mmCIF file of C-alpha atoms and ligand atoms in Angstrom:
data_model
loop_
_atom_site.group_PDB
_atom_site.id
_atom_site.type_symbol
_atom_site.label_atom_id
_atom_site.label_comp_id
_atom_site.label_asym_id
_atom_site.label_seq_id
_atom_site.Cartn_x
_atom_site.Cartn_y
_atom_site.Cartn_z
ATOM 1 C CA MET A 1 -74.615 -1.182 -53.998
ATOM 2 C CA GLU A 2 -77.507 0.476 -54.706
ATOM 3 C CA ARG A 3 -79.951 -1.601 -57.211
ATOM 4 C CA ILE A 4 -83.336 0.546 -58.663
ATOM 5 C CA GLU A 5 -85.996 0.031 -61.222
ATOM 6 C CA HIS A 6 -87.758 2.669 -61.438
ATOM 7 C CA LEU A 7 -87.508 6.337 -62.476
ATOM 8 C CA PRO A 8 -88.671 8.523 -60.201
ATOM 9 C CA ASN A 9 -85.412 5.935 -57.594
ATOM 10 C CA LEU A 10 -83.214 6.417 -59.684
ATOM 11 C CA ARG A 11 -83.569 10.663 -60.299
ATOM 12 C CA ALA A 12 -83.394 11.001 -56.437
ATOM 13 C CA ARG A 13 -80.408 8.999 -55.570
ATOM 14 C CA LEU A 14 -78.492 11.374 -58.542
ATOM 15 C CA ALA A 15 -79.681 14.112 -57.343
ATOM 16 C CA GLU A 16 -78.728 14.212 -54.200
ATOM 17 C CA TRP A 17 -75.400 13.571 -56.079
ATOM 18 C CA ARG A 18 -75.457 16.653 -58.069
ATOM 19 C CA ALA A 19 -76.711 18.358 -54.661
ATOM 20 C CA ALA A 20 -73.587 17.664 -53.057
ATOM 21 C CA GLY A 21 -71.750 18.104 -56.232
ATOM 22 C CA GLU A 22 -70.722 14.653 -56.532
ATOM 23 C CA ARG A 23 -69.648 13.756 -61.030
ATOM 24 C CA ILE A 24 -71.274 11.183 -62.435
ATOM 25 C CA ALA A 25 -70.515 8.622 -65.017
ATOM 26 C CA LEU A 26 -73.100 5.853 -66.535
ATOM 27 C CA VAL A 27 -71.663 2.498 -67.946
ATOM 28 C CA PRO A 28 -74.770 1.225 -70.124
ATOM 29 C CA THR A 29 -74.492 -2.452 -70.644
ATOM 30 C CA MET A 30 -77.401 -5.890 -71.574
ATOM 31 C CA GLY A 31 -76.456 -7.030 -68.982
ATOM 32 C CA ASN A 32 -74.337 -10.535 -69.073
ATOM 33 C CA LEU A 33 -71.289 -9.173 -67.300
ATOM 34 C CA HIS A 34 -67.811 -10.018 -69.028
ATOM 35 C CA GLN A 35 -63.657 -8.877 -67.904
ATOM 36 C CA GLY A 36 -65.111 -5.589 -70.548
ATOM 37 C CA HIS A 37 -67.966 -4.290 -69.310
ATOM 38 C CA LEU A 38 -65.666 -3.776 -65.371
ATOM 39 C CA THR A 39 -62.889 -2.704 -67.165
ATOM 40 C CA LEU A 40 -65.480 0.550 -68.459
ATOM 41 C CA VAL A 41 -66.749 0.033 -64.216
ATOM 42 C CA ARG A 42 -63.426 0.745 -64.011
ATOM 43 C CA ALA A 43 -62.566 3.394 -66.759
ATOM 44 C CA ALA A 44 -65.970 5.054 -65.619
ATOM 45 C CA ALA A 45 -64.792 5.321 -61.906
ATOM 46 C CA GLU A 46 -61.473 7.299 -63.084
ATOM 47 C CA ARG A 47 -63.768 9.765 -64.301
ATOM 48 C CA ALA A 48 -65.826 10.193 -61.823
ATOM 49 C CA ASP A 49 -67.029 10.114 -58.034
ATOM 50 C CA ARG A 50 -70.008 8.377 -58.651
ATOM 51 C CA VAL A 51 -70.893 5.049 -60.910
ATOM 52 C CA VAL A 52 -73.983 4.189 -62.788
ATOM 53 C CA ALA A 53 -74.417 0.799 -64.545
ATOM 54 C CA SER A 54 -77.723 0.054 -66.627
ATOM 55 C CA ILE A 55 -78.911 -2.924 -67.767
ATOM 56 C CA PHE A 56 -81.260 -3.066 -69.681
ATOM 57 C CA VAL A 57 -82.027 -6.097 -73.025
ATOM 58 C CA ASN A 58 -82.980 -3.432 -75.321
ATOM 59 C CA PRO A 59 -85.834 -5.247 -77.609
ATOM 60 C CA LEU A 60 -85.177 -1.768 -79.707
ATOM 61 C CA GLN A 61 -81.453 -3.151 -81.505
ATOM 62 C CA PHE A 62 -82.873 -6.673 -82.122
ATOM 63 C CA GLY A 63 -84.151 -7.056 -85.768
ATOM 64 C CA PRO A 64 -86.702 -11.038 -86.148
ATOM 65 C CA GLY A 65 -85.367 -12.853 -85.888
ATOM 66 C CA GLU A 66 -82.753 -11.898 -84.140
ATOM 67 C CA ASP A 67 -81.643 -13.099 -80.577
ATOM 68 C CA LEU A 68 -83.651 -11.257 -78.375
ATOM 69 C CA ASP A 69 -85.013 -14.043 -76.516
ATOM 70 C CA ALA A 70 -81.514 -16.617 -76.902
ATOM 71 C CA TYR A 71 -79.537 -13.039 -75.279
ATOM 72 C CA PRO A 72 -77.655 -14.665 -72.195
ATOM 73 C CA ARG A 73 -79.415 -12.951 -68.663
ATOM 74 C CA THR A 74 -78.124 -13.416 -65.911
ATOM 75 C CA PRO A 75 -79.245 -11.149 -63.164
ATOM 76 C CA ASP A 76 -77.592 -12.159 -60.364
ATOM 77 C CA ALA A 77 -74.018 -12.571 -61.004
ATOM 78 C CA ASP A 78 -74.447 -9.010 -62.753
ATOM 79 C CA ARG A 79 -75.034 -7.951 -59.962
ATOM 80 C CA ASP A 80 -72.292 -9.551 -58.207
ATOM 81 C CA LYS A 81 -69.878 -8.424 -60.585
ATOM 82 C CA LEU A 82 -70.121 -4.729 -60.158
ATOM 83 C CA ALA A 83 -70.495 -4.325 -56.441
ATOM 84 C CA ALA A 84 -67.129 -6.168 -56.432
ATOM 85 C CA GLY A 85 -66.208 -3.950 -59.273
ATOM 86 C CA GLY A 86 -66.314 -0.599 -57.471
ATOM 87 C CA CYS A 87 -69.824 0.059 -59.219
ATOM 88 C CA ASP A 88 -72.533 1.951 -56.972
ATOM 89 C CA LEU A 89 -75.461 2.028 -58.745
ATOM 90 C CA LEU A 90 -76.821 -0.486 -61.096
ATOM 91 C CA PHE A 91 -79.689 0.585 -63.158
ATOM 92 C CA ALA A 92 -81.855 -2.612 -64.095
ATOM 93 C CA PRO A 93 -85.195 -1.342 -65.943
ATOM 94 C CA ALA A 94 -87.782 -3.612 -65.873
ATOM 95 C CA VAL A 95 -89.712 -3.282 -69.978
ATOM 96 C CA GLU A 96 -92.583 -1.418 -69.387
ATOM 97 C CA THR A 97 -90.531 1.453 -67.808
ATOM 98 C CA ILE A 98 -88.032 2.576 -70.619
ATOM 99 C CA TYR A 99 -91.293 1.178 -72.829
ATOM 100 C CA PRO A 100 -94.577 1.430 -71.300
ATOM 101 C CA ASN A 101 -97.532 0.381 -72.567
ATOM 102 C CA GLY A 102 -96.450 -2.644 -74.504
ATOM 103 C CA GLN A 103 -95.333 0.192 -77.218
ATOM 104 C CA THR A 104 -91.834 0.692 -77.990
ATOM 105 C CA GLY A 105 -92.649 4.261 -77.580
ATOM 106 C CA GLN A 106 -92.409 6.520 -81.368
ATOM 107 C CA THR A 107 -89.616 8.779 -80.683
ATOM 108 C CA ARG A 108 -86.914 7.115 -82.415
ATOM 109 C CA VAL A 109 -83.280 8.069 -82.815
ATOM 110 C CA GLU A 110 -81.320 7.947 -86.063
ATOM 111 C CA VAL A 111 -77.700 9.222 -87.627
ATOM 112 C CA PRO A 112 -77.675 9.260 -90.867
ATOM 113 C CA GLY A 113 -74.853 7.631 -92.918
ATOM 114 C CA ILE A 114 -72.866 5.674 -90.194
ATOM 115 C CA SER A 115 -76.052 4.008 -89.466
ATOM 116 C CA ALA A 116 -76.934 2.384 -92.771
ATOM 117 C CA LEU A 117 -73.000 1.028 -93.934
ATOM 118 C CA PHE A 118 -71.565 -2.577 -92.080
ATOM 119 C CA CYS A 119 -73.293 -3.769 -89.026
ATOM 120 C CA GLY A 120 -76.070 -1.169 -90.246
ATOM 121 C CA ALA A 121 -76.732 -2.634 -93.253
ATOM 122 C CA SER A 122 -77.229 -6.298 -92.065
ATOM 123 C CA ARG A 123 -78.494 -6.109 -89.028
ATOM 124 C CA PRO A 124 -80.761 -2.720 -90.832
ATOM 125 C CA GLY A 125 -82.922 -0.704 -87.892
ATOM 126 C CA HIS A 126 -79.299 -1.787 -84.855
ATOM 127 C CA PHE A 127 -78.064 1.779 -84.589
ATOM 128 C CA VAL A 128 -82.099 3.645 -84.748
ATOM 129 C CA GLY A 129 -82.581 1.511 -81.622
ATOM 130 C CA VAL A 130 -78.548 1.577 -79.950
ATOM 131 C CA ALA A 131 -78.833 5.281 -80.246
ATOM 132 C CA THR A 132 -82.554 5.744 -78.878
ATOM 133 C CA ILE A 133 -82.121 4.339 -76.297
ATOM 134 C CA VAL A 134 -78.810 5.306 -75.276
ATOM 135 C CA CYS A 135 -80.192 9.358 -75.847
ATOM 136 C CA LYS A 136 -83.241 7.379 -72.970
ATOM 137 C CA LEU A 137 -80.686 6.780 -70.970
ATOM 138 C CA PHE A 138 -78.709 9.760 -70.880
ATOM 139 C CA ASN A 139 -81.557 11.390 -70.708
ATOM 140 C CA MET A 140 -82.786 9.731 -67.423
ATOM 141 C CA VAL A 141 -79.662 8.926 -65.826
ATOM 142 C CA GLN A 142 -77.852 12.596 -67.381
ATOM 143 C CA PRO A 143 -74.775 11.651 -66.625
ATOM 144 C CA ASP A 144 -70.899 13.389 -66.704
ATOM 145 C CA VAL A 145 -69.404 11.571 -69.018
ATOM 146 C CA ALA A 146 -70.222 7.712 -70.204
ATOM 147 C CA VAL A 147 -68.255 4.976 -71.245
ATOM 148 C CA PHE A 148 -68.684 2.472 -74.222
ATOM 149 C CA GLY A 149 -65.785 -0.465 -75.505
ATOM 150 C CA GLU A 150 -63.883 0.522 -78.903
ATOM 151 C CA LYS A 151 -65.137 -3.240 -80.317
ATOM 152 C CA ASP A 152 -68.112 -2.266 -80.979
ATOM 153 C CA PHE A 153 -66.290 0.783 -82.568
ATOM 154 C CA GLN A 154 -68.941 1.275 -85.254
ATOM 155 C CA GLN A 155 -71.922 1.948 -82.448
ATOM 156 C CA LEU A 156 -68.973 4.533 -80.606
ATOM 157 C CA LEU A 157 -69.025 6.397 -83.675
ATOM 158 C CA VAL A 158 -72.697 6.566 -83.816
ATOM 159 C CA ILE A 159 -73.071 7.671 -79.915
ATOM 160 C CA ARG A 160 -70.592 10.407 -81.239
ATOM 161 C CA ARG A 161 -72.453 11.499 -83.942
ATOM 162 C CA MET A 162 -75.628 11.456 -81.945
ATOM 163 C CA VAL A 163 -74.249 13.634 -78.874
ATOM 164 C CA GLU A 164 -72.570 16.325 -80.949
ATOM 165 C CA ASP A 165 -74.980 16.823 -83.628
ATOM 166 C CA LEU A 166 -78.398 16.835 -80.600
ATOM 167 C CA SER A 167 -75.771 19.046 -78.327
ATOM 168 C CA ILE A 168 -76.167 16.185 -75.100
ATOM 169 C CA PRO A 169 -73.212 17.703 -72.645
ATOM 170 C CA VAL A 170 -71.916 13.648 -71.450
ATOM 171 C CA ALA A 171 -67.985 13.219 -72.774
ATOM 172 C CA ILE A 172 -68.283 10.404 -73.844
ATOM 173 C CA HIS A 173 -65.467 8.135 -73.199
ATOM 174 C CA GLY A 174 -64.534 4.703 -75.150
ATOM 175 C CA VAL A 175 -61.976 2.136 -73.769
ATOM 176 C CA GLU A 176 -59.392 -0.428 -75.331
ATOM 177 C CA THR A 177 -61.166 -3.810 -76.222
ATOM 178 C CA VAL A 178 -60.767 -6.443 -73.942
ATOM 179 C CA ARG A 179 -59.815 -9.624 -74.523
ATOM 180 C CA GLU A 180 -59.375 -13.545 -74.223
ATOM 181 C CA PRO A 181 -55.439 -14.756 -73.415
ATOM 182 C CA ASP A 182 -55.982 -15.984 -76.990
ATOM 183 C CA GLY A 183 -56.746 -12.736 -78.693
ATOM 184 C CA LEU A 184 -60.389 -13.778 -79.312
ATOM 185 C CA ALA A 185 -63.107 -10.026 -78.327
ATOM 186 C CA ARG A 186 -64.839 -10.581 -74.799
ATOM 187 C CA SER A 187 -68.079 -10.379 -75.965
ATOM 188 C CA SER A 188 -71.211 -11.646 -74.213
ATOM 189 C CA ARG A 189 -71.741 -13.555 -77.575
ATOM 190 C CA ASN A 190 -69.094 -15.658 -77.290
ATOM 191 C CA ALA A 191 -70.769 -18.248 -75.228
ATOM 192 C CA TYR A 192 -72.954 -19.592 -78.232
ATOM 193 C CA LEU A 193 -69.634 -20.364 -79.667
ATOM 194 C CA THR A 194 -69.137 -24.631 -79.122
ATOM 195 C CA ALA A 195 -66.129 -25.483 -78.117
ATOM 196 C CA ALA A 196 -64.329 -26.926 -81.452
ATOM 197 C CA GLU A 197 -65.320 -23.091 -82.476
ATOM 198 C CA ARG A 198 -63.668 -21.605 -79.471
ATOM 199 C CA GLU A 199 -60.531 -22.831 -80.403
ATOM 200 C CA ARG A 200 -60.998 -21.249 -84.210
ATOM 201 C CA ALA A 201 -62.666 -17.860 -82.312
ATOM 202 C CA PRO A 202 -58.594 -16.157 -81.873
ATOM 203 C CA ALA A 203 -57.723 -16.831 -85.824
ATOM 204 C CA LEU A 204 -60.692 -13.211 -86.641
ATOM 205 C CA ASN A 205 -58.001 -11.549 -84.384
ATOM 206 C CA ARG A 206 -54.825 -12.851 -85.761
ATOM 207 C CA VAL A 207 -56.006 -12.236 -88.681
ATOM 208 C CA LEU A 208 -57.274 -7.967 -87.946
ATOM 209 C CA ASP A 209 -53.477 -8.655 -87.506
ATOM 210 C CA GLU A 210 -51.745 -9.813 -90.450
ATOM 211 C CA ALA A 211 -54.123 -7.356 -92.101
ATOM 212 C CA ALA A 212 -52.627 -3.684 -90.805
ATOM 213 C CA ALA A 213 -49.409 -5.428 -91.272
ATOM 214 C CA ALA A 214 -50.448 -5.816 -94.580
ATOM 215 C CA VAL A 215 -51.972 -1.942 -94.516
ATOM 216 C CA ARG A 216 -48.565 -0.608 -92.389
ATOM 217 C CA ALA A 217 -46.648 -1.452 -95.601
ATOM 218 C CA GLY A 218 -48.384 -0.571 -98.148
ATOM 219 C CA ARG A 219 -50.190 -3.336 -100.018
ATOM 220 C CA PRO A 220 -53.596 -1.987 -101.577
ATOM 221 C CA PHE A 221 -56.942 -2.635 -99.522
ATOM 222 C CA VAL A 222 -58.844 -5.256 -101.738
ATOM 223 C CA GLU A 223 -56.601 -6.917 -101.927
ATOM 224 C CA LEU A 224 -56.303 -7.684 -98.823
ATOM 225 C CA GLU A 225 -59.855 -6.681 -97.692
ATOM 226 C CA LEU A 226 -60.203 -10.448 -100.120
ATOM 227 C CA ALA A 227 -57.515 -11.908 -99.263
ATOM 228 C CA ALA A 228 -58.540 -11.677 -95.108
ATOM 229 C CA CYS A 229 -61.701 -13.521 -95.135
ATOM 230 C CA ARG A 230 -60.380 -16.028 -98.130
ATOM 231 C CA ALA A 231 -58.366 -16.983 -94.674
ATOM 232 C CA LEU A 232 -61.409 -16.788 -92.969
ATOM 233 C CA GLU A 233 -62.742 -18.749 -94.253
ATOM 234 C CA ALA A 234 -60.765 -21.162 -94.910
ATOM 235 C CA GLU A 235 -60.880 -21.286 -90.920
ATOM 236 C CA GLY A 236 -64.149 -22.180 -90.858
ATOM 237 C CA PHE A 237 -66.185 -18.753 -90.603
ATOM 238 C CA ALA A 238 -68.605 -17.043 -92.805
ATOM 239 C CA PRO A 239 -66.654 -13.676 -93.179
ATOM 240 C CA GLU A 240 -70.479 -10.292 -93.160
ATOM 241 C CA TYR A 241 -67.701 -7.532 -94.253
ATOM 242 C CA PHE A 242 -63.599 -7.032 -93.521
ATOM 243 C CA LYS A 243 -63.492 -3.382 -94.163
ATOM 244 C CA VAL A 244 -60.289 -1.000 -94.346
ATOM 245 C CA CYS A 245 -62.701 2.585 -93.307
ATOM 246 C CA ARG A 246 -60.951 6.174 -92.369
ATOM 247 C CA ALA A 247 -61.437 5.969 -89.089
ATOM 248 C CA ALA A 248 -63.167 9.213 -88.343
ATOM 249 C CA ASP A 249 -66.646 8.563 -90.706
ATOM 250 C CA LEU A 250 -65.952 5.113 -91.767
ATOM 251 C CA ALA A 251 -66.186 6.983 -95.516
ATOM 252 C CA SER A 252 -63.903 4.463 -97.791
ATOM 253 C CA PRO A 253 -60.591 5.661 -97.379
ATOM 254 C CA GLU A 254 -58.230 7.781 -100.103
ATOM 255 C CA ALA A 255 -54.917 5.358 -100.518
ATOM 256 C CA ASP A 256 -52.718 7.792 -98.855
ATOM 257 C CA GLU A 257 -55.094 7.618 -94.911
ATOM 258 C CA ARG A 258 -53.285 7.997 -91.513
ATOM 259 C CA ASP A 259 -56.206 6.814 -88.918
ATOM 260 C CA LEU A 260 -58.122 4.146 -90.317
ATOM 261 C CA VAL A 261 -59.339 1.030 -88.671
ATOM 262 C CA ILE A 262 -60.611 -1.887 -90.438
ATOM 263 C CA LEU A 263 -63.950 -3.249 -89.001
ATOM 264 C CA ALA A 264 -65.179 -7.477 -89.480
ATOM 265 C CA ALA A 265 -67.277 -8.891 -88.745
ATOM 266 C CA ALA A 266 -68.262 -12.983 -89.205
ATOM 267 C CA ARG A 267 -70.445 -15.712 -87.964
ATOM 268 C CA LEU A 268 -69.127 -18.886 -87.111
ATOM 269 C CA GLY A 269 -71.545 -20.996 -86.738
ATOM 270 C CA ARG A 270 -75.035 -19.673 -83.871
ATOM 271 C CA ALA A 271 -72.725 -16.909 -83.544
ATOM 272 C CA ARG A 272 -71.596 -13.356 -84.995
ATOM 273 C CA LEU A 273 -68.203 -11.915 -84.428
ATOM 274 C CA ILE A 274 -67.228 -9.248 -84.161
ATOM 275 C CA ASP A 275 -64.640 -6.819 -84.036
ATOM 276 C CA ASN A 276 -61.862 -3.709 -84.970
ATOM 277 C CA ARG A 277 -58.036 -2.975 -85.549
ATOM 278 C CA ARG A 278 -56.607 0.782 -85.379
ATOM 279 C CA VAL A 279 -54.289 1.497 -87.467
ATOM 280 C CA ARG A 280 -52.818 5.062 -87.482
ATOM 281 C CA ARG A 281 -49.849 5.674 -90.035
HETATM 282 O O1 PAF B 301 -73.624 -2.103 -76.739
HETATM 283 C C1 PAF B 301 -74.087 -2.591 -75.939
HETATM 284 O O2 PAF B 301 -73.926 -3.509 -75.009
HETATM 285 C C2 PAF B 301 -75.460 -1.899 -76.527
HETATM 286 O O3 PAF B 301 -76.130 -1.338 -76.862
HETATM 287 C C3 PAF B 301 -75.877 -0.327 -75.170
HETATM 288 C C4 PAF B 301 -75.183 0.234 -75.279
HETATM 289 C C5 PAF B 301 -76.683 -0.906 -73.676
HETATM 290 C C6 PAF B 301 -77.404 -0.496 -76.168
HETATM 291 O O4 PAF B 301 -78.210 -1.027 -76.022
#
């Protein structure tokens, strides 16, 4: 696997592949790779001839006081995992390559509405940072397809909306959340959990399962959301939100809405965990 840091080198290699008629898939990441990311790489390889993974911890999507500096960085292990996982090219730019002159640039990509909800409400500016970097990566790599995890369900909707609104010619493919054997969704931020918190963490997945069953049983959404928050608190979580939404746009659903997603975010010690459950009725 080739590792490239600079844009001209990246563009030269991609031009060769394109000239040979090869389809290119992009897996954007912030590194500290786990099984979830490698599943994205596999899904990418099924959809293209060449897989590019990017590793860039994007300062623009972290708010003041968030974990930008603490975010786990494991470049050597990441490189080995990608090489073994079937990635053809690792794009690992320095901050100056992405944001020259010590600035983060002036232009922003904003998907209003959906970006203000849920994670966007608790992390103001987060989705502007995500949409801007993903748009930049799309311009740099110009992939045919890009692959993202469904664990970040709201992020996936923001990216799909951006691509549609800006007519960006990239197919977006979402991949089902990869979980630990006990149900905890894989995430780089699970590393912040203490041993005792790690034992309690699967409760988030369990409470989502219970809420999904309650939705199917016709229990009122507000009632089951409150019950879920209480159940999480009993496990030591500080819930940020637990909401039944319309899957298409995260709007408040009508009682008879058929395609739903339950979104959840909760703090457990230092870790902020997010997860979701799709419910089709
Ligand atoms: O999901 C992530 O890891 C990041 O938000 C992404 C999509 C790589 C953008 O920095």
